[in-house]
Short mmCIF file of C-alpha atoms in Angstrom, two decimals:
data_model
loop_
_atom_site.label_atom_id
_atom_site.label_comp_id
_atom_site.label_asym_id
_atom_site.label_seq_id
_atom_site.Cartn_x
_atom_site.Cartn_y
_atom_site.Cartn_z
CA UNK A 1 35.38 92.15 127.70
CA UNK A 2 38.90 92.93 126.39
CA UNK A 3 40.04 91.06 123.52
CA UNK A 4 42.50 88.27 123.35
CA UNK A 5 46.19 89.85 124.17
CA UNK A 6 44.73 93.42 125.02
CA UNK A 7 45.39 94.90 128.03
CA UNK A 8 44.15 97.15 130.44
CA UNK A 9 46.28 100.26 129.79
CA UNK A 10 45.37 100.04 125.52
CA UNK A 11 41.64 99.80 126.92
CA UNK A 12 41.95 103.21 128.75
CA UNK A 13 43.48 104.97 125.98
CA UNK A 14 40.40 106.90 124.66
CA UNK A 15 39.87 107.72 127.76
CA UNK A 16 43.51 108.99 128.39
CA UNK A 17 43.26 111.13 125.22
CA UNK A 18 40.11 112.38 125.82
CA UNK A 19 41.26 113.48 129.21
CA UNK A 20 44.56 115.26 127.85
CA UNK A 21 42.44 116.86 124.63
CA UNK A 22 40.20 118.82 127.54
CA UNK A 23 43.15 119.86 129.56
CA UNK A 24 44.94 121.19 126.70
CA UNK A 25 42.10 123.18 125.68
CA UNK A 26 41.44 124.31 128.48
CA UNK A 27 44.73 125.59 128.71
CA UNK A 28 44.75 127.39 125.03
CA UNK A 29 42.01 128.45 126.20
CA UNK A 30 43.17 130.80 128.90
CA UNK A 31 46.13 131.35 126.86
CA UNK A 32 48.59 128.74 128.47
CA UNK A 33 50.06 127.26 124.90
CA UNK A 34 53.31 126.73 126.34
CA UNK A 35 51.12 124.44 129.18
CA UNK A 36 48.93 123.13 126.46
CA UNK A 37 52.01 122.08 124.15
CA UNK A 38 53.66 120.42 127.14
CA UNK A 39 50.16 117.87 127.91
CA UNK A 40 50.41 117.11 124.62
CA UNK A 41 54.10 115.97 123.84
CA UNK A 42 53.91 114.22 127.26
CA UNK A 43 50.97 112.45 125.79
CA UNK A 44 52.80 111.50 122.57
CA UNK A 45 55.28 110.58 124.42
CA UNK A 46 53.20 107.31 125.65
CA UNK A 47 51.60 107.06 122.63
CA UNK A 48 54.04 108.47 119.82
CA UNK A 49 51.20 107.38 116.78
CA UNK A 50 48.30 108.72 118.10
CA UNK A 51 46.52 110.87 115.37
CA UNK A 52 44.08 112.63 117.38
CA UNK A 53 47.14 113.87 119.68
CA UNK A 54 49.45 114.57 116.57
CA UNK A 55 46.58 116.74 115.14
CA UNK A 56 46.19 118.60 117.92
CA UNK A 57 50.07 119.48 118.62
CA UNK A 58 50.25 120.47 114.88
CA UNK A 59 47.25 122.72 115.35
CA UNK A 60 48.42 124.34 118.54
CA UNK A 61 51.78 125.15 116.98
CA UNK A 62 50.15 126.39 113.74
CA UNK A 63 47.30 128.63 115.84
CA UNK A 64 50.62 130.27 117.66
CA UNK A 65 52.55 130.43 114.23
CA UNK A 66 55.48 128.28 114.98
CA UNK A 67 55.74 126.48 111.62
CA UNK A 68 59.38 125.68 112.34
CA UNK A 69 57.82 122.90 115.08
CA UNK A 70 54.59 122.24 113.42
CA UNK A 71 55.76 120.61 109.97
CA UNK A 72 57.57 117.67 111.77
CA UNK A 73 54.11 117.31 113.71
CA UNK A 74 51.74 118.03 111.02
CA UNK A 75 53.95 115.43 108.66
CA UNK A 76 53.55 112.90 111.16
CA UNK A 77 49.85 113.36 111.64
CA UNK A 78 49.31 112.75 107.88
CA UNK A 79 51.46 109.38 107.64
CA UNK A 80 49.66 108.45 111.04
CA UNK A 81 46.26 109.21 109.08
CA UNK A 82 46.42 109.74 105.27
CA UNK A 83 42.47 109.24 104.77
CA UNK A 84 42.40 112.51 106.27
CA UNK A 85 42.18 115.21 104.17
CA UNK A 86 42.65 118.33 106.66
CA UNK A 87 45.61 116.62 108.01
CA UNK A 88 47.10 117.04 104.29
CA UNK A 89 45.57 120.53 103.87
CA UNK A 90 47.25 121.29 107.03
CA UNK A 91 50.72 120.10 105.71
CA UNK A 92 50.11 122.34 102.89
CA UNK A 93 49.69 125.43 105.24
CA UNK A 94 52.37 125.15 106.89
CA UNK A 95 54.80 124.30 103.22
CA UNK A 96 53.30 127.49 101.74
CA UNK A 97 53.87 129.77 105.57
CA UNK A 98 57.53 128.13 104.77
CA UNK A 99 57.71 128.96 101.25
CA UNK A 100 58.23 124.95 100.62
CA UNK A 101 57.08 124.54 97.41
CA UNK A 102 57.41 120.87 96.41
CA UNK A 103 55.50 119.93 100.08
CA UNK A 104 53.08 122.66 99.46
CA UNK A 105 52.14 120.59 96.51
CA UNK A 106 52.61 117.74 97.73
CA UNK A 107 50.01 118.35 100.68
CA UNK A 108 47.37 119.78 98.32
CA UNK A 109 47.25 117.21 95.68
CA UNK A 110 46.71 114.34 98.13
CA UNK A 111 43.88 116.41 99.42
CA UNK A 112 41.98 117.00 96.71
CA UNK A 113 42.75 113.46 95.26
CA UNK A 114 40.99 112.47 98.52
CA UNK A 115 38.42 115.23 98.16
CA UNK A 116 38.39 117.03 94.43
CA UNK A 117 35.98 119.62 95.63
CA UNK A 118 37.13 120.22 99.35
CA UNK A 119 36.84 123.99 99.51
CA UNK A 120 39.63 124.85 102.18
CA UNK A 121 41.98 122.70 99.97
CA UNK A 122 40.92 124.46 96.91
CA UNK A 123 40.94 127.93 99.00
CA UNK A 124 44.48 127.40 99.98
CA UNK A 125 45.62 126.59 96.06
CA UNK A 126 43.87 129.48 94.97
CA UNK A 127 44.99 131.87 97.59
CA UNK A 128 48.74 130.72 96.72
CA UNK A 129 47.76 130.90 92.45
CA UNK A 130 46.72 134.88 93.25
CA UNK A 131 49.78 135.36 95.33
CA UNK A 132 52.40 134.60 92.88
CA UNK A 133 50.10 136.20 89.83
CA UNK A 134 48.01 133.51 88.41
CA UNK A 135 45.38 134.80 88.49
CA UNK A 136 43.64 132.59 85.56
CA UNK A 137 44.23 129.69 87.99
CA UNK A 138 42.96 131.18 91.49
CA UNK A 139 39.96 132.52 89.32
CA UNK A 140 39.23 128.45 88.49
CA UNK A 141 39.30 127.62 92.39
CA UNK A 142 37.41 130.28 93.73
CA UNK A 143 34.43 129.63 91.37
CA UNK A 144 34.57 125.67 92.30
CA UNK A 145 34.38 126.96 95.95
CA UNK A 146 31.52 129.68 95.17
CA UNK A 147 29.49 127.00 93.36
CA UNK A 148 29.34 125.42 96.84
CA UNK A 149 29.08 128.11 98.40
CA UNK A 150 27.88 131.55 96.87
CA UNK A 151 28.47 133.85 99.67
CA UNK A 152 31.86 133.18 101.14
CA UNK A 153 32.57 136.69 101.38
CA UNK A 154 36.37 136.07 101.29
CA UNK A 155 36.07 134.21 98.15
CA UNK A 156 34.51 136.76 96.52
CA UNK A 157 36.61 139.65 97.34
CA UNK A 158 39.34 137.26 96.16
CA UNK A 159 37.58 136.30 92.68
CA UNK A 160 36.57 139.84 92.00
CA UNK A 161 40.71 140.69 92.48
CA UNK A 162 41.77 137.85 89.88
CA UNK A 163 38.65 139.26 87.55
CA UNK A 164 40.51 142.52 87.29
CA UNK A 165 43.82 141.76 86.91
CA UNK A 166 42.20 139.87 83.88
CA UNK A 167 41.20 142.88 82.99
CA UNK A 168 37.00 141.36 83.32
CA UNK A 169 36.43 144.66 84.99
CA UNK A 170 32.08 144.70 85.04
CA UNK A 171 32.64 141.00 86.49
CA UNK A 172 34.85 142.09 89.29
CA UNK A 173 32.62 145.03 90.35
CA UNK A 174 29.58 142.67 90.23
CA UNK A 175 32.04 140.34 92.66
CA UNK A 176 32.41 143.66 94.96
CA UNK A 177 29.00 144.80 95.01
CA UNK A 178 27.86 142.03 95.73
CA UNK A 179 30.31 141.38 98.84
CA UNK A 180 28.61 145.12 99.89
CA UNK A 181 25.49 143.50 99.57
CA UNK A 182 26.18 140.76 101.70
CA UNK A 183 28.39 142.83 104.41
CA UNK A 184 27.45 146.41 103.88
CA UNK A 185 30.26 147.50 106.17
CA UNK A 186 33.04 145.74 104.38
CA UNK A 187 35.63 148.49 103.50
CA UNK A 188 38.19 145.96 101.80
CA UNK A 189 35.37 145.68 98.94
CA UNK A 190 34.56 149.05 99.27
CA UNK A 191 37.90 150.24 98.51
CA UNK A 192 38.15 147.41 95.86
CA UNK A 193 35.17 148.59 94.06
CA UNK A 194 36.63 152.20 93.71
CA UNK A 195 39.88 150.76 92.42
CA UNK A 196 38.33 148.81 89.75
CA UNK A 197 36.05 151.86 88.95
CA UNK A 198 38.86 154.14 88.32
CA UNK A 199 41.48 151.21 86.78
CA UNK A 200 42.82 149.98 89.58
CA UNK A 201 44.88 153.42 90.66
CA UNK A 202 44.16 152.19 94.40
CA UNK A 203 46.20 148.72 94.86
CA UNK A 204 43.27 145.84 95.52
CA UNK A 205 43.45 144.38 98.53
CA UNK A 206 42.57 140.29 98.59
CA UNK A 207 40.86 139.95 102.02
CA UNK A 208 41.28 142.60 105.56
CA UNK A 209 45.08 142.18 107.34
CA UNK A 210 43.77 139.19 109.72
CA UNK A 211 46.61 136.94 110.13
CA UNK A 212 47.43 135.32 106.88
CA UNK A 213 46.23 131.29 107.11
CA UNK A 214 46.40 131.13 110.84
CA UNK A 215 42.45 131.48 111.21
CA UNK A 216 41.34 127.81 110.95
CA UNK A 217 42.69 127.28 113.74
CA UNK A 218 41.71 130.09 115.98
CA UNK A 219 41.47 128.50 120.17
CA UNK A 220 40.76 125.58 119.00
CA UNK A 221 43.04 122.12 118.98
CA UNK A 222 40.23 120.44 116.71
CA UNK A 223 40.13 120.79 113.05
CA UNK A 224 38.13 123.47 111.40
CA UNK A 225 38.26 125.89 108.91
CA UNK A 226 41.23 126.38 106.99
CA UNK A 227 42.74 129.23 105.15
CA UNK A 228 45.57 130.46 103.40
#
């Protein structure tokens, strides 16, 4: 039975989203993200505060890129659900594509105040840390991540970069043998090893040249992995 001053329409809501979430996939889908964006503003255009909806826009905007239109979006999704700690990690994607600093911060310490040991959170700090040289920090996040989980390939690669720079050279060929161990055909830690071997004459490459942060949200409007 609806509830005292509820009406029909606010009852059929779920439903409504649910309806527009499938269309819009279906349209990223078959690579229609102009069609997919459009189902979704007209959505939010009935229902302006709808997180589900707002997380989806800000992921369709971020899987095609367009950072300009996603950080209005993505801002709005995390003041429409702040419990949510991808919605901040998000945020913080899109500051650091942006080169936003003080919301790139902002974004990544409300998700790991929300989740200390999140590993995409601490991912995205550490792959910023190595980016602008601090290497003593990314080395700290990587190994919080790898004590979750020891064979994240990209993490690593990643860890066994810092380990050099910090001149722990053993320790960062351990890091790339043991990527070679994992993924035998992984030239990245191939090449990394035989920098580190001969001092680093080869410049180390982090991870291979997939597009930089955009992969958690590869064809999908859901949240999944992300990466910086």
């Amino acid at each position: 039975a609806l509830a005292v001053g509820e009406d029909m329409a606010s009852r059929q809501k779920p439903i409504e989203v649910d309806k527009v979430l499938t269309a819009a996939q279906i349209a990223l889908e078959h690579n229609r993200l102009e069609e997919a964006g459009i189902l979704l503003e007209e959505a939010l255009n009935e229902m302006p505060d709808q997180p589900v909806l707002l997380e989806a826009l800000a992921n369709l905007y971020v899987a095609g890129e367009n950072y300009e239109r996603a950080k209005p979006v993505a801002l709005r999704a995390a003041e429409a659900n702040p419990d949510n700690t991808l919605n901040w990690i998000r945020l913080g994607l899109i500051a650091y594509k942006q080169n936003d600093i003080e919301l790139f911060e902002h974004g990544l310490k409300k998700a790991l105040a929300l989740e200390p040991q999140n590993p995409e959170a601490l991912r995205l700090l550490g792959h910023a840390n190595i980016n602008v040289g601090n290497h003593a920090g990314a080395t700290r996040q990587y190994r919080q991540i790898l004590e979750q989980y020891p064979e994240d390939t990209e993490v690593l690669q990643a860890l066994g970069v810092c380990l050099h720079h910090l001149g722990e050279k053993d320790e960062a060929q351990a890091m790339f043998t043991k990527v070679l161990e994992l993924e035998p055909q992984n030239l990245v830690a191939d090449q990394n090893l035989a920098a580190s071997q001969s001092d680093g004459v080869t410049r180390m490459k982090v991870r291979n040249s997939k597009a930089d942060g955009s992969e958690g949200s590869r064809a999908r409007l859901s949240d999944a992995k992300w990466s910086g």
